[in-house]
Short mmCIF file of C-alpha atoms and ligand atoms in Angstrom, two decimals:
data_model
loop_
_atom_site.label_atom_id
_atom_site.label_comp_id
_atom_site.label_asym_id
_atom_site.label_seq_id
_atom_site.Cartn_x
_atom_site.Cartn_y
_atom_site.Cartn_z
CA MET A 155 0.30 -0.03 0.12
CA PRO A 156 1.14 3.26 -0.78
CA VAL A 157 2.50 5.48 2.38
CA LEU A 158 1.65 9.16 3.18
CA GLN A 159 3.80 11.62 1.68
CA ALA A 160 4.58 15.06 3.31
CA SER A 161 2.26 17.77 2.47
CA SER A 162 0.02 15.93 0.83
CA ARG A 163 -3.99 16.46 0.72
CA ILE A 164 -6.52 14.47 2.71
CA ALA A 165 -9.69 14.52 2.35
CA ILE A 166 -11.65 13.14 6.06
CA LEU A 167 -15.44 12.31 5.19
CA GLY A 168 -17.00 12.15 9.09
CA GLY A 169 -16.47 15.01 11.64
CA GLY A 170 -17.70 13.23 14.54
CA LEU A 171 -14.73 11.55 17.45
CA MET A 172 -12.20 9.27 14.77
CA GLY A 173 -12.62 12.25 12.11
CA ARG A 174 -12.07 15.18 14.09
CA LEU A 175 -8.83 13.10 16.12
CA LEU A 176 -7.35 12.23 12.76
CA ALA A 177 -8.06 15.16 11.44
CA LEU A 178 -5.69 16.80 14.58
CA SER A 179 -2.88 14.38 13.90
CA LEU A 180 -2.53 14.85 10.52
CA ALA A 181 -2.87 19.13 10.42
CA ARG A 182 0.04 18.90 13.39
CA ARG A 183 2.28 16.99 10.97
CA GLY A 184 1.73 19.73 7.86
CA HIS A 185 -1.23 18.35 5.77
CA ALA A 186 -3.60 20.00 3.95
CA ILE A 187 -7.15 18.47 5.74
CA ASP A 188 -10.67 18.89 4.70
CA VAL A 189 -13.15 17.46 6.98
CA TYR A 190 -16.53 17.23 5.48
CA ASP A 191 -19.02 16.27 7.55
CA ALA A 192 -23.28 15.74 7.01
CA HIS A 193 -24.33 17.62 10.15
CA GLY A 194 -22.86 20.66 12.43
CA PRO A 195 -20.13 21.13 14.36
CA GLU A 196 -21.80 20.05 17.76
CA GLY A 197 -21.52 16.90 16.38
CA ASP A 198 -25.46 16.13 16.13
CA GLY A 199 -25.06 13.52 13.81
CA ALA A 200 -22.48 11.81 15.74
CA ALA A 201 -22.53 9.16 18.01
CA ALA A 202 -19.61 11.01 20.09
CA ARG A 203 -22.20 13.85 20.37
CA VAL A 204 -24.50 11.39 22.66
CA ALA A 205 -22.11 9.01 24.28
CA ALA A 206 -21.15 9.42 28.10
CA ALA A 207 -17.32 9.34 27.17
CA MET A 208 -16.83 6.54 29.98
CA LEU A 209 -12.88 4.98 29.53
CA ALA A 210 -13.62 1.51 31.52
CA PRO A 211 -11.39 -1.23 29.86
CA LEU A 212 -11.44 -3.55 33.01
CA ALA A 213 -15.10 -2.66 33.40
CA GLU A 214 -16.14 -3.37 30.06
CA SER A 215 -13.82 -6.64 29.79
CA ALA A 216 -16.96 -8.12 30.89
CA ILE A 217 -18.36 -7.87 27.20
CA THR A 218 -15.49 -7.53 24.82
CA GLU A 219 -12.47 -9.40 23.37
CA PRO A 220 -9.05 -8.83 25.25
CA GLY A 221 -7.64 -6.78 22.24
CA VAL A 222 -10.13 -3.70 23.27
CA VAL A 223 -9.37 -3.98 26.60
CA ARG A 224 -6.09 -3.69 25.85
CA MET A 225 -6.87 -0.28 23.61
CA GLY A 226 -8.60 0.74 26.67
CA GLN A 227 -5.65 0.52 28.36
CA HIS A 228 -3.31 2.53 25.61
CA GLY A 229 -6.38 5.05 25.45
CA LEU A 230 -6.04 6.08 29.18
CA ALA A 231 -2.55 7.07 28.66
CA ARG A 232 -2.58 8.62 25.37
CA TRP A 233 -5.69 11.18 26.48
CA PRO A 234 -3.76 13.23 28.58
CA GLU A 235 -1.30 13.70 26.06
CA LEU A 236 -4.07 14.07 23.26
CA LEU A 237 -6.13 17.11 25.46
CA ALA A 238 -2.78 18.69 25.75
CA GLN A 239 -2.57 19.54 22.20
CA LEU A 240 -6.07 20.93 22.46
CA ASP A 241 -6.56 24.94 22.39
CA GLN A 242 -9.87 24.99 24.74
CA PRO A 243 -9.69 22.80 28.53
CA VAL A 244 -11.78 19.66 28.50
CA PHE A 245 -12.51 17.45 31.67
CA PHE A 246 -11.43 14.51 31.66
CA GLN A 247 -10.71 12.01 35.30
CA GLN A 248 -9.17 9.03 36.25
CA ASN A 249 -10.90 8.81 39.80
CA GLY A 250 -12.05 4.84 39.13
CA THR A 251 -15.46 3.25 38.27
CA LEU A 252 -17.44 2.11 40.91
CA ILE A 253 -19.96 -1.07 40.81
CA LEU A 254 -22.99 -1.67 42.98
CA TRP A 255 -25.90 -4.15 43.34
CA HIS A 256 -29.06 -3.91 45.22
CA ARG A 257 -28.87 -7.01 47.76
CA GLN A 258 -31.53 -9.39 45.56
CA ASP A 259 -28.85 -8.78 42.78
CA ALA A 260 -25.68 -10.29 44.54
CA GLY A 261 -25.77 -13.54 42.56
CA ASP A 262 -25.41 -11.49 38.82
CA ALA A 263 -23.23 -9.25 41.00
CA GLN A 264 -20.78 -12.59 41.76
CA ARG A 265 -21.14 -13.81 37.98
CA PHE A 266 -19.88 -10.62 37.09
CA CYS A 267 -17.29 -9.98 39.30
CA GLY A 268 -16.06 -13.16 38.04
CA LEU A 269 -15.94 -12.19 35.36
CA LEU A 270 -13.44 -9.53 35.63
CA GLU A 271 -10.90 -11.47 37.94
CA LYS A 272 -10.66 -14.16 35.17
CA ASN A 273 -9.94 -11.39 32.68
CA ARG A 274 -7.32 -10.00 34.89
CA ARG A 275 -5.49 -13.32 34.76
CA ILE A 276 -5.68 -13.05 31.15
CA ASN A 277 -4.25 -9.26 31.87
CA PRO A 278 -2.70 -8.80 34.57
CA SER A 279 -1.92 -5.51 34.13
CA LEU A 280 -5.21 -4.12 34.95
CA PRO A 281 -5.44 -3.15 38.43
CA PRO A 282 -7.00 -5.52 40.77
CA LEU A 283 -10.79 -5.14 41.72
CA GLN A 284 -11.50 -3.68 45.49
CA HIS A 285 -14.64 -5.06 47.24
CA LEU A 286 -15.71 -2.53 49.43
CA ALA A 287 -18.37 -3.00 52.30
CA GLY A 288 -19.50 -1.02 54.82
CA GLU A 289 -17.41 1.91 55.79
CA ASP A 290 -14.95 1.65 53.36
CA LEU A 291 -17.35 1.76 50.57
CA GLN A 292 -19.10 5.02 52.38
CA THR A 293 -15.51 6.86 52.38
CA CYS A 294 -15.14 5.96 48.36
CA GLU A 295 -18.09 7.21 47.70
CA PRO A 296 -20.28 9.39 50.74
CA ALA A 297 -23.02 10.56 48.20
CA LEU A 298 -24.34 6.86 48.49
CA GLN A 299 -24.71 7.34 52.33
CA ARG A 300 -24.77 3.87 53.44
CA ARG A 301 -27.79 2.72 50.50
CA PHE A 302 -25.85 0.09 49.54
CA ALA A 303 -24.18 -3.02 51.67
CA GLN A 304 -21.73 -3.58 48.96
CA GLY A 305 -19.66 -2.45 46.01
CA VAL A 306 -16.79 -3.32 43.98
CA TYR A 307 -14.26 -0.65 42.79
CA LEU A 308 -12.20 -0.32 39.49
CA PRO A 309 -8.97 1.81 40.07
CA ASP A 310 -7.30 3.84 37.52
CA GLU A 311 -10.96 3.84 35.03
CA GLY A 312 -11.33 7.42 33.03
CA GLN A 313 -14.04 9.42 31.57
CA LEU A 314 -13.69 12.71 30.14
CA ASP A 315 -16.51 15.19 28.42
CA ASN A 316 -17.46 14.04 25.23
CA ARG A 317 -19.19 17.86 24.14
CA GLN A 318 -16.29 19.65 25.58
CA LEU A 319 -13.97 17.18 23.70
CA LEU A 320 -16.09 17.97 20.06
CA ALA A 321 -15.68 21.62 20.76
CA ALA A 322 -12.21 21.95 21.60
CA LEU A 323 -11.34 19.51 18.86
CA HIS A 324 -13.72 22.11 16.13
CA ALA A 325 -11.96 24.86 17.72
CA THR A 326 -8.21 23.57 17.34
CA LEU A 327 -8.61 22.55 13.93
CA ALA A 328 -10.13 25.50 12.76
CA ARG A 329 -6.74 27.25 14.13
CA LEU A 330 -4.85 25.15 12.29
CA GLY A 331 -6.26 25.71 8.98
CA VAL A 332 -8.73 22.51 8.52
CA GLY A 333 -11.04 22.97 5.87
CA LEU A 334 -14.13 22.55 7.98
CA HIS A 335 -17.21 21.83 5.44
CA TRP A 336 -19.92 21.43 8.07
CA GLY A 337 -23.67 20.41 6.74
CA GLN A 338 -21.54 18.24 3.41
CA ALA A 339 -22.66 14.67 3.21
CA ARG A 340 -20.22 12.88 0.92
CA GLU A 341 -20.03 9.36 -0.64
CA LEU A 342 -16.55 7.50 -1.03
CA GLY A 343 -17.68 7.26 -4.84
CA GLN A 344 -17.07 10.87 -5.41
CA PHE A 345 -13.46 11.06 -4.55
CA GLN A 346 -10.94 9.61 -6.92
CA PRO A 347 -7.39 10.38 -5.05
CA GLY A 348 -4.68 10.88 -6.38
CA THR A 349 -5.98 11.99 -9.91
CA ALA A 350 -5.83 15.86 -11.27
CA GLY A 351 -7.85 18.31 -8.61
CA GLN A 352 -8.29 15.55 -6.18
CA PRO A 353 -7.18 14.96 -3.03
CA ASP A 354 -4.36 12.97 -2.71
CA TRP A 355 -6.36 10.52 0.01
CA VAL A 356 -9.32 9.71 1.44
CA ILE A 357 -10.30 8.40 5.05
CA ASP A 358 -13.91 7.08 5.81
CA CYS A 359 -14.55 7.64 9.46
CA ARG A 360 -18.73 8.37 8.97
CA GLY A 361 -19.60 5.87 11.61
CA LEU A 362 -22.96 4.55 10.55
CA GLY A 363 -23.16 6.92 7.64
CA ALA A 364 -20.93 4.73 6.00
CA ARG A 365 -23.41 1.81 5.66
CA GLY A 366 -23.97 1.77 2.28
CA GLN A 367 -20.17 1.55 1.60
CA TRP A 368 -19.70 -0.82 4.69
CA THR A 369 -22.66 -2.79 4.00
CA ALA A 370 -21.41 -5.37 7.76
CA LEU A 371 -22.10 -2.46 9.62
CA ARG A 372 -25.42 -2.15 11.99
CA GLY A 373 -26.56 0.29 14.43
CA VAL A 374 -26.75 -0.41 18.12
CA ARG A 375 -29.32 1.85 19.56
CA GLY A 376 -28.55 3.74 22.73
CA GLU A 377 -30.48 5.90 24.52
CA VAL A 378 -29.08 8.39 28.01
CA VAL A 379 -30.95 10.73 29.92
CA ARG A 380 -29.00 14.34 30.71
CA ILE A 381 -30.24 15.41 34.38
CA HIS A 382 -28.98 18.16 36.32
CA ALA A 383 -29.31 17.17 39.96
CA PRO A 384 -27.23 19.60 42.25
CA GLU A 385 -28.26 17.19 45.57
CA VAL A 386 -25.87 14.13 43.90
CA THR A 387 -22.31 14.57 44.25
CA LEU A 388 -21.08 10.65 43.49
CA GLN A 389 -17.92 11.15 42.06
CA ARG A 390 -17.03 8.86 39.47
CA PRO A 391 -19.10 6.59 36.70
CA THR A 392 -21.27 4.32 38.72
CA ARG A 393 -22.61 1.46 36.79
CA LEU A 394 -25.74 -0.58 38.54
CA ILE A 395 -25.80 -4.27 37.69
CA HIS A 396 -29.51 -5.20 37.64
CA PRO A 397 -31.28 -8.25 35.83
CA ARG A 398 -33.30 -5.87 33.94
CA TYR A 399 -32.00 -2.13 33.98
CA PRO A 400 -28.60 -2.32 34.17
CA ILE A 401 -27.35 1.24 33.91
CA TYR A 402 -24.44 3.79 34.65
CA ILE A 403 -24.43 7.43 35.99
CA ALA A 404 -21.46 9.14 34.50
CA PRO A 405 -21.16 12.20 36.39
CA LYS A 406 -19.53 15.62 34.56
CA GLU A 407 -18.55 18.80 35.87
CA ASP A 408 -21.31 20.80 37.87
CA HIS A 409 -23.28 18.31 39.02
CA LEU A 410 -24.33 16.94 35.21
CA PHE A 411 -24.94 13.43 35.33
CA VAL A 412 -25.09 11.19 32.09
CA ILE A 413 -27.67 8.09 32.62
CA GLY A 414 -27.17 5.43 30.33
CA ALA A 415 -27.88 3.85 27.94
CA THR A 416 -30.19 1.14 26.65
CA GLU A 417 -28.56 -1.26 24.12
CA ILE A 418 -30.89 -2.39 21.29
CA GLU A 419 -30.60 -3.50 18.28
CA SER A 420 -31.23 -1.65 15.78
CA ASP A 421 -30.87 1.60 13.76
CA ASP A 422 -33.79 3.51 14.62
CA MET A 423 -32.95 6.43 15.35
CA SER A 424 -36.53 8.14 16.70
CA PRO A 425 -36.80 9.98 20.33
CA ALA A 426 -36.26 7.66 23.59
CA SER A 427 -39.53 5.90 24.32
CA VAL A 428 -41.14 6.13 27.66
CA ARG A 429 -40.10 2.58 28.34
CA SER A 430 -36.23 3.36 28.36
CA THR A 431 -36.80 6.59 29.63
CA LEU A 432 -38.68 4.92 32.65
CA GLU A 433 -36.03 2.56 33.51
CA LEU A 434 -33.10 4.71 33.33
CA LEU A 435 -34.98 7.73 35.56
CA SER A 436 -36.17 5.01 38.10
CA ALA A 437 -32.72 2.86 38.25
CA ALA A 438 -30.94 6.27 38.41
CA TYR A 439 -33.02 7.23 40.93
CA THR A 440 -32.76 4.12 43.41
CA VAL A 441 -28.86 4.53 42.94
CA HIS A 442 -29.68 8.33 44.53
CA PRO A 443 -32.64 9.89 45.91
CA GLY A 444 -31.42 13.49 44.96
CA PHE A 445 -31.93 12.60 41.61
CA ALA A 446 -35.83 13.00 41.88
CA GLU A 447 -35.48 17.20 42.21
CA GLY A 448 -32.85 17.12 39.42
CA ARG A 449 -33.95 18.70 36.04
CA ILE A 450 -34.22 16.78 32.19
CA VAL A 451 -31.95 18.68 30.16
CA GLU A 452 -32.31 16.16 27.35
CA VAL A 453 -33.06 12.84 26.42
CA ALA A 454 -31.57 11.83 23.62
CA THR A 455 -30.61 8.58 21.02
CA GLN A 456 -28.15 7.44 18.74
CA CYS A 457 -26.52 4.42 17.36
CA ARG A 458 -23.66 3.18 17.89
CA PRO A 459 -21.59 1.99 14.47
CA THR A 460 -21.13 -1.87 14.82
CA LEU A 461 -19.39 -4.80 12.76
CA PRO A 462 -20.66 -8.51 12.95
CA ASP A 463 -17.86 -9.36 15.43
CA ASN A 464 -18.75 -6.16 17.59
CA LEU A 465 -15.05 -5.12 17.21
CA PRO A 466 -13.17 -2.24 15.38
CA ALA A 467 -11.72 -2.71 12.07
CA VAL A 468 -9.70 -0.70 9.19
CA ARG A 469 -10.42 -1.28 5.79
CA TRP A 470 -8.79 -0.54 2.50
CA SER A 471 -11.29 0.60 -0.57
CA ALA A 472 -8.68 1.35 -2.68
CA PRO A 473 -4.59 1.90 -2.15
CA ARG A 474 -5.50 5.85 -0.70
CA VAL A 475 -8.49 5.26 0.90
CA LEU A 476 -8.68 4.11 4.19
CA GLU A 477 -12.18 3.47 6.00
CA VAL A 478 -11.99 3.56 10.06
CA ASN A 479 -15.19 1.89 11.27
CA GLY A 480 -16.89 -0.27 14.15
CA LEU A 481 -15.95 1.66 17.19
CA TYR A 482 -19.46 0.22 18.98
CA ARG A 483 -19.69 1.22 22.34
CA HIS A 484 -16.12 1.92 22.86
CA GLY A 485 -15.78 4.45 20.71
CA PHE A 486 -13.98 7.05 23.33
CA MET A 487 -12.09 3.97 25.15
CA ILE A 488 -10.22 3.06 22.22
CA ALA A 489 -9.99 6.36 19.98
CA PRO A 490 -6.64 6.66 20.62
CA ALA A 491 -5.03 3.39 19.82
CA MET A 492 -7.04 3.19 16.60
CA LEU A 493 -5.78 6.70 15.85
CA ASP A 494 -2.36 5.52 16.71
CA VAL A 495 -2.85 2.00 14.46
CA VAL A 496 -3.98 4.24 11.51
CA MET A 497 -1.18 6.65 11.60
CA GLN A 498 1.06 3.50 11.66
CA LEU A 499 -0.37 2.55 8.51
CA LEU A 500 -0.46 5.69 6.82
CA ASP A 501 3.37 5.82 7.58
CA GLY A 502 4.15 2.15 5.96
CA ALA A 503 5.40 1.14 9.05
CA GLU A 504 5.19 -2.53 10.19
CA PRO A 505 1.56 -2.91 12.01
CA GLN A 506 2.67 -3.55 15.03
CA LEU A 507 0.04 -1.76 16.91
CA ALA A 508 -2.56 -3.50 14.74
CA ARG A 509 -1.09 -6.63 15.48
CA ARG A 510 -1.07 -5.63 19.81
CA PHE A 511 -4.49 -4.99 19.73
CA ASP A 512 -6.30 -7.39 17.11
CA VAL A 513 -7.06 -4.86 15.16
CA ALA A 514 -8.43 -6.41 11.75
CA ILE A 515 -6.95 -5.20 8.94
CA GLU A 516 -9.45 -5.55 5.79
CA HIS A 517 -9.23 -5.26 2.15
CA ALA A 518 -11.99 -4.63 -0.24
CA GLN A 519 -12.92 -2.72 -3.94
CA LEU A 520 -14.49 0.44 -3.82
CA ALA A 521 -17.71 0.44 -6.22
CA THR A 522 -17.38 2.03 -9.04
CA ALA A 523 -18.80 5.52 -8.53
C1 FAD B 736 -25.60 6.43 23.85
C2 FAD B 736 -23.90 5.59 23.56
C3 FAD B 736 -23.09 6.16 24.46
C4 FAD B 736 -22.01 5.34 24.65
N1 FAD B 736 -21.17 5.88 25.20
C5 FAD B 736 -19.79 5.53 25.27
C6 FAD B 736 -18.62 5.47 26.12
O1 FAD B 736 -18.90 5.83 27.51
N2 FAD B 736 -17.53 5.22 26.20
C7 FAD B 736 -17.41 5.09 25.00
O2 FAD B 736 -15.78 5.12 25.02
N3 FAD B 736 -17.90 5.00 24.18
C8 FAD B 736 -19.49 5.29 23.95
N4 FAD B 736 -19.51 5.17 22.79
C9 FAD B 736 -19.76 5.26 21.48
C10 FAD B 736 -19.00 6.09 21.38
O3 FAD B 736 -19.67 7.18 20.92
C11 FAD B 736 -18.96 5.72 19.10
O4 FAD B 736 -17.99 4.32 19.08
C12 FAD B 736 -17.73 7.10 18.93
O5 FAD B 736 -18.67 8.25 18.52
C13 FAD B 736 -17.66 6.46 17.28
O6 FAD B 736 -17.01 7.46 16.19
P1 FAD B 736 -17.10 7.43 14.56
O7 FAD B 736 -16.30 8.68 14.48
O8 FAD B 736 -16.41 6.32 13.88
O9 FAD B 736 -18.78 7.69 14.72
P2 FAD B 736 -19.44 8.97 14.97
O10 FAD B 736 -19.09 9.63 16.52
O11 FAD B 736 -20.71 8.84 14.88
O12 FAD B 736 -19.35 10.10 14.05
C14 FAD B 736 -19.27 9.91 12.46
C15 FAD B 736 -19.31 11.41 12.04
O13 FAD B 736 -19.80 11.18 10.44
C16 FAD B 736 -20.62 11.96 9.91
N5 FAD B 736 -21.43 11.31 9.09
C17 FAD B 736 -22.24 10.33 8.62
N6 FAD B 736 -22.85 10.21 7.46
C18 FAD B 736 -22.03 11.03 6.37
C19 FAD B 736 -22.16 11.69 4.96
N7 FAD B 736 -22.56 10.68 3.75
N8 FAD B 736 -21.09 12.76 4.67
C20 FAD B 736 -20.11 13.28 5.75
N9 FAD B 736 -20.28 12.92 6.80
C21 FAD B 736 -21.00 11.81 7.73
C22 FAD B 736 -22.17 12.17 11.27
O14 FAD B 736 -23.02 12.90 10.94
C23 FAD B 736 -20.78 11.84 12.41
O15 FAD B 736 -20.08 13.50 12.16
C24 FAD B 736 -21.14 5.34 23.11
C25 FAD B 736 -22.41 5.84 22.06
C26 FAD B 736 -23.83 5.63 22.27
C27 FAD B 736 -24.49 5.83 21.23
#
């Protein structure tokens, strides 16, 4: 495959999470970048805008593969470096994840924790789970006020503010002179990279918007509620194990909480259902009654761009056309790793990172326009 030459012209389709991050790294290397997005700079067409942006490799190890977990560990180290390149501050914390359950769900909690312990044995660089009860749980999270008898603390896990990140990336890309073309939907077939008047390279980061091109992609619908709750002082992402309504509560700055998320096999982007909203809010209220007086700021729906194996992949559509997709429910957790994988491919280097993270590098033929 060709190697990216200095001062290349690169078109990036999709200015959600992956597109903006790639644009930042490539622009900082001196390439001339144009980003085309079907929607606006706020990310209103992006899964990235609705996400909770938790960075939780050990918690997620219960439902994903070891390579994704390793990407998550890589991401926790890389995010501070990436955020330091931005012109605006972005809330980022690495204050762990707290797992809770009600007494009647202790069996489910035991199974869940057993799975995490098993994954720690596979990957001993993950931090040990800390089982907390009584006073220790109270000290870890005073806001719980002894409503839970037991919990498990996963140290080091993180989160960031997704909307601040999208805004900071937008501002920094504009300052770097990146061509930002909002409200400009594009298809891969509209580009013939390397020919006269065309960009040298095209990188497709359209998430679910690339379905027409990458037909294996599917949407996994997620509904979240944003609540402003001044009475709630939870300090870190808190997950409730529950047989019917497993939820997380991700605290952002100024008592803003993202409560999510449903996970429904559907690419239906219509507004959140009454049932989902009731379940999310009821479950959150059982964690902290202070949510009762909170104000619902937003109820949002988006679909996670997902490939059949629920794993991310990179695909060459043509010698100078690269697609990056399938970030599913782990986009923020793994985006720095995917960024580094793609930069290594563009440099024509040995794909060591793709191997380390088990990222599939696929090849497909671009249908003629
Ligand atoms: C409810 C929910 C909760 C989540 N929580 C977390 C979490 O806690 N932690 C985590 O790590 N991840 C989380 N995620 C996953 C994360 O948001 C996604 O994996 C990530 O946003 C995918 O990034 P992307 O850049 O591939 O796609 P997106 O962020 O969806 O961006 C795709 C962009 O392409 C644009 N586009 C589409 N079609 C076109 C076109 N034809 N032309 C030009 N542009 C186009 C869109 O407008 C959009 O801006 C969550 C997702 C959801 C939905």
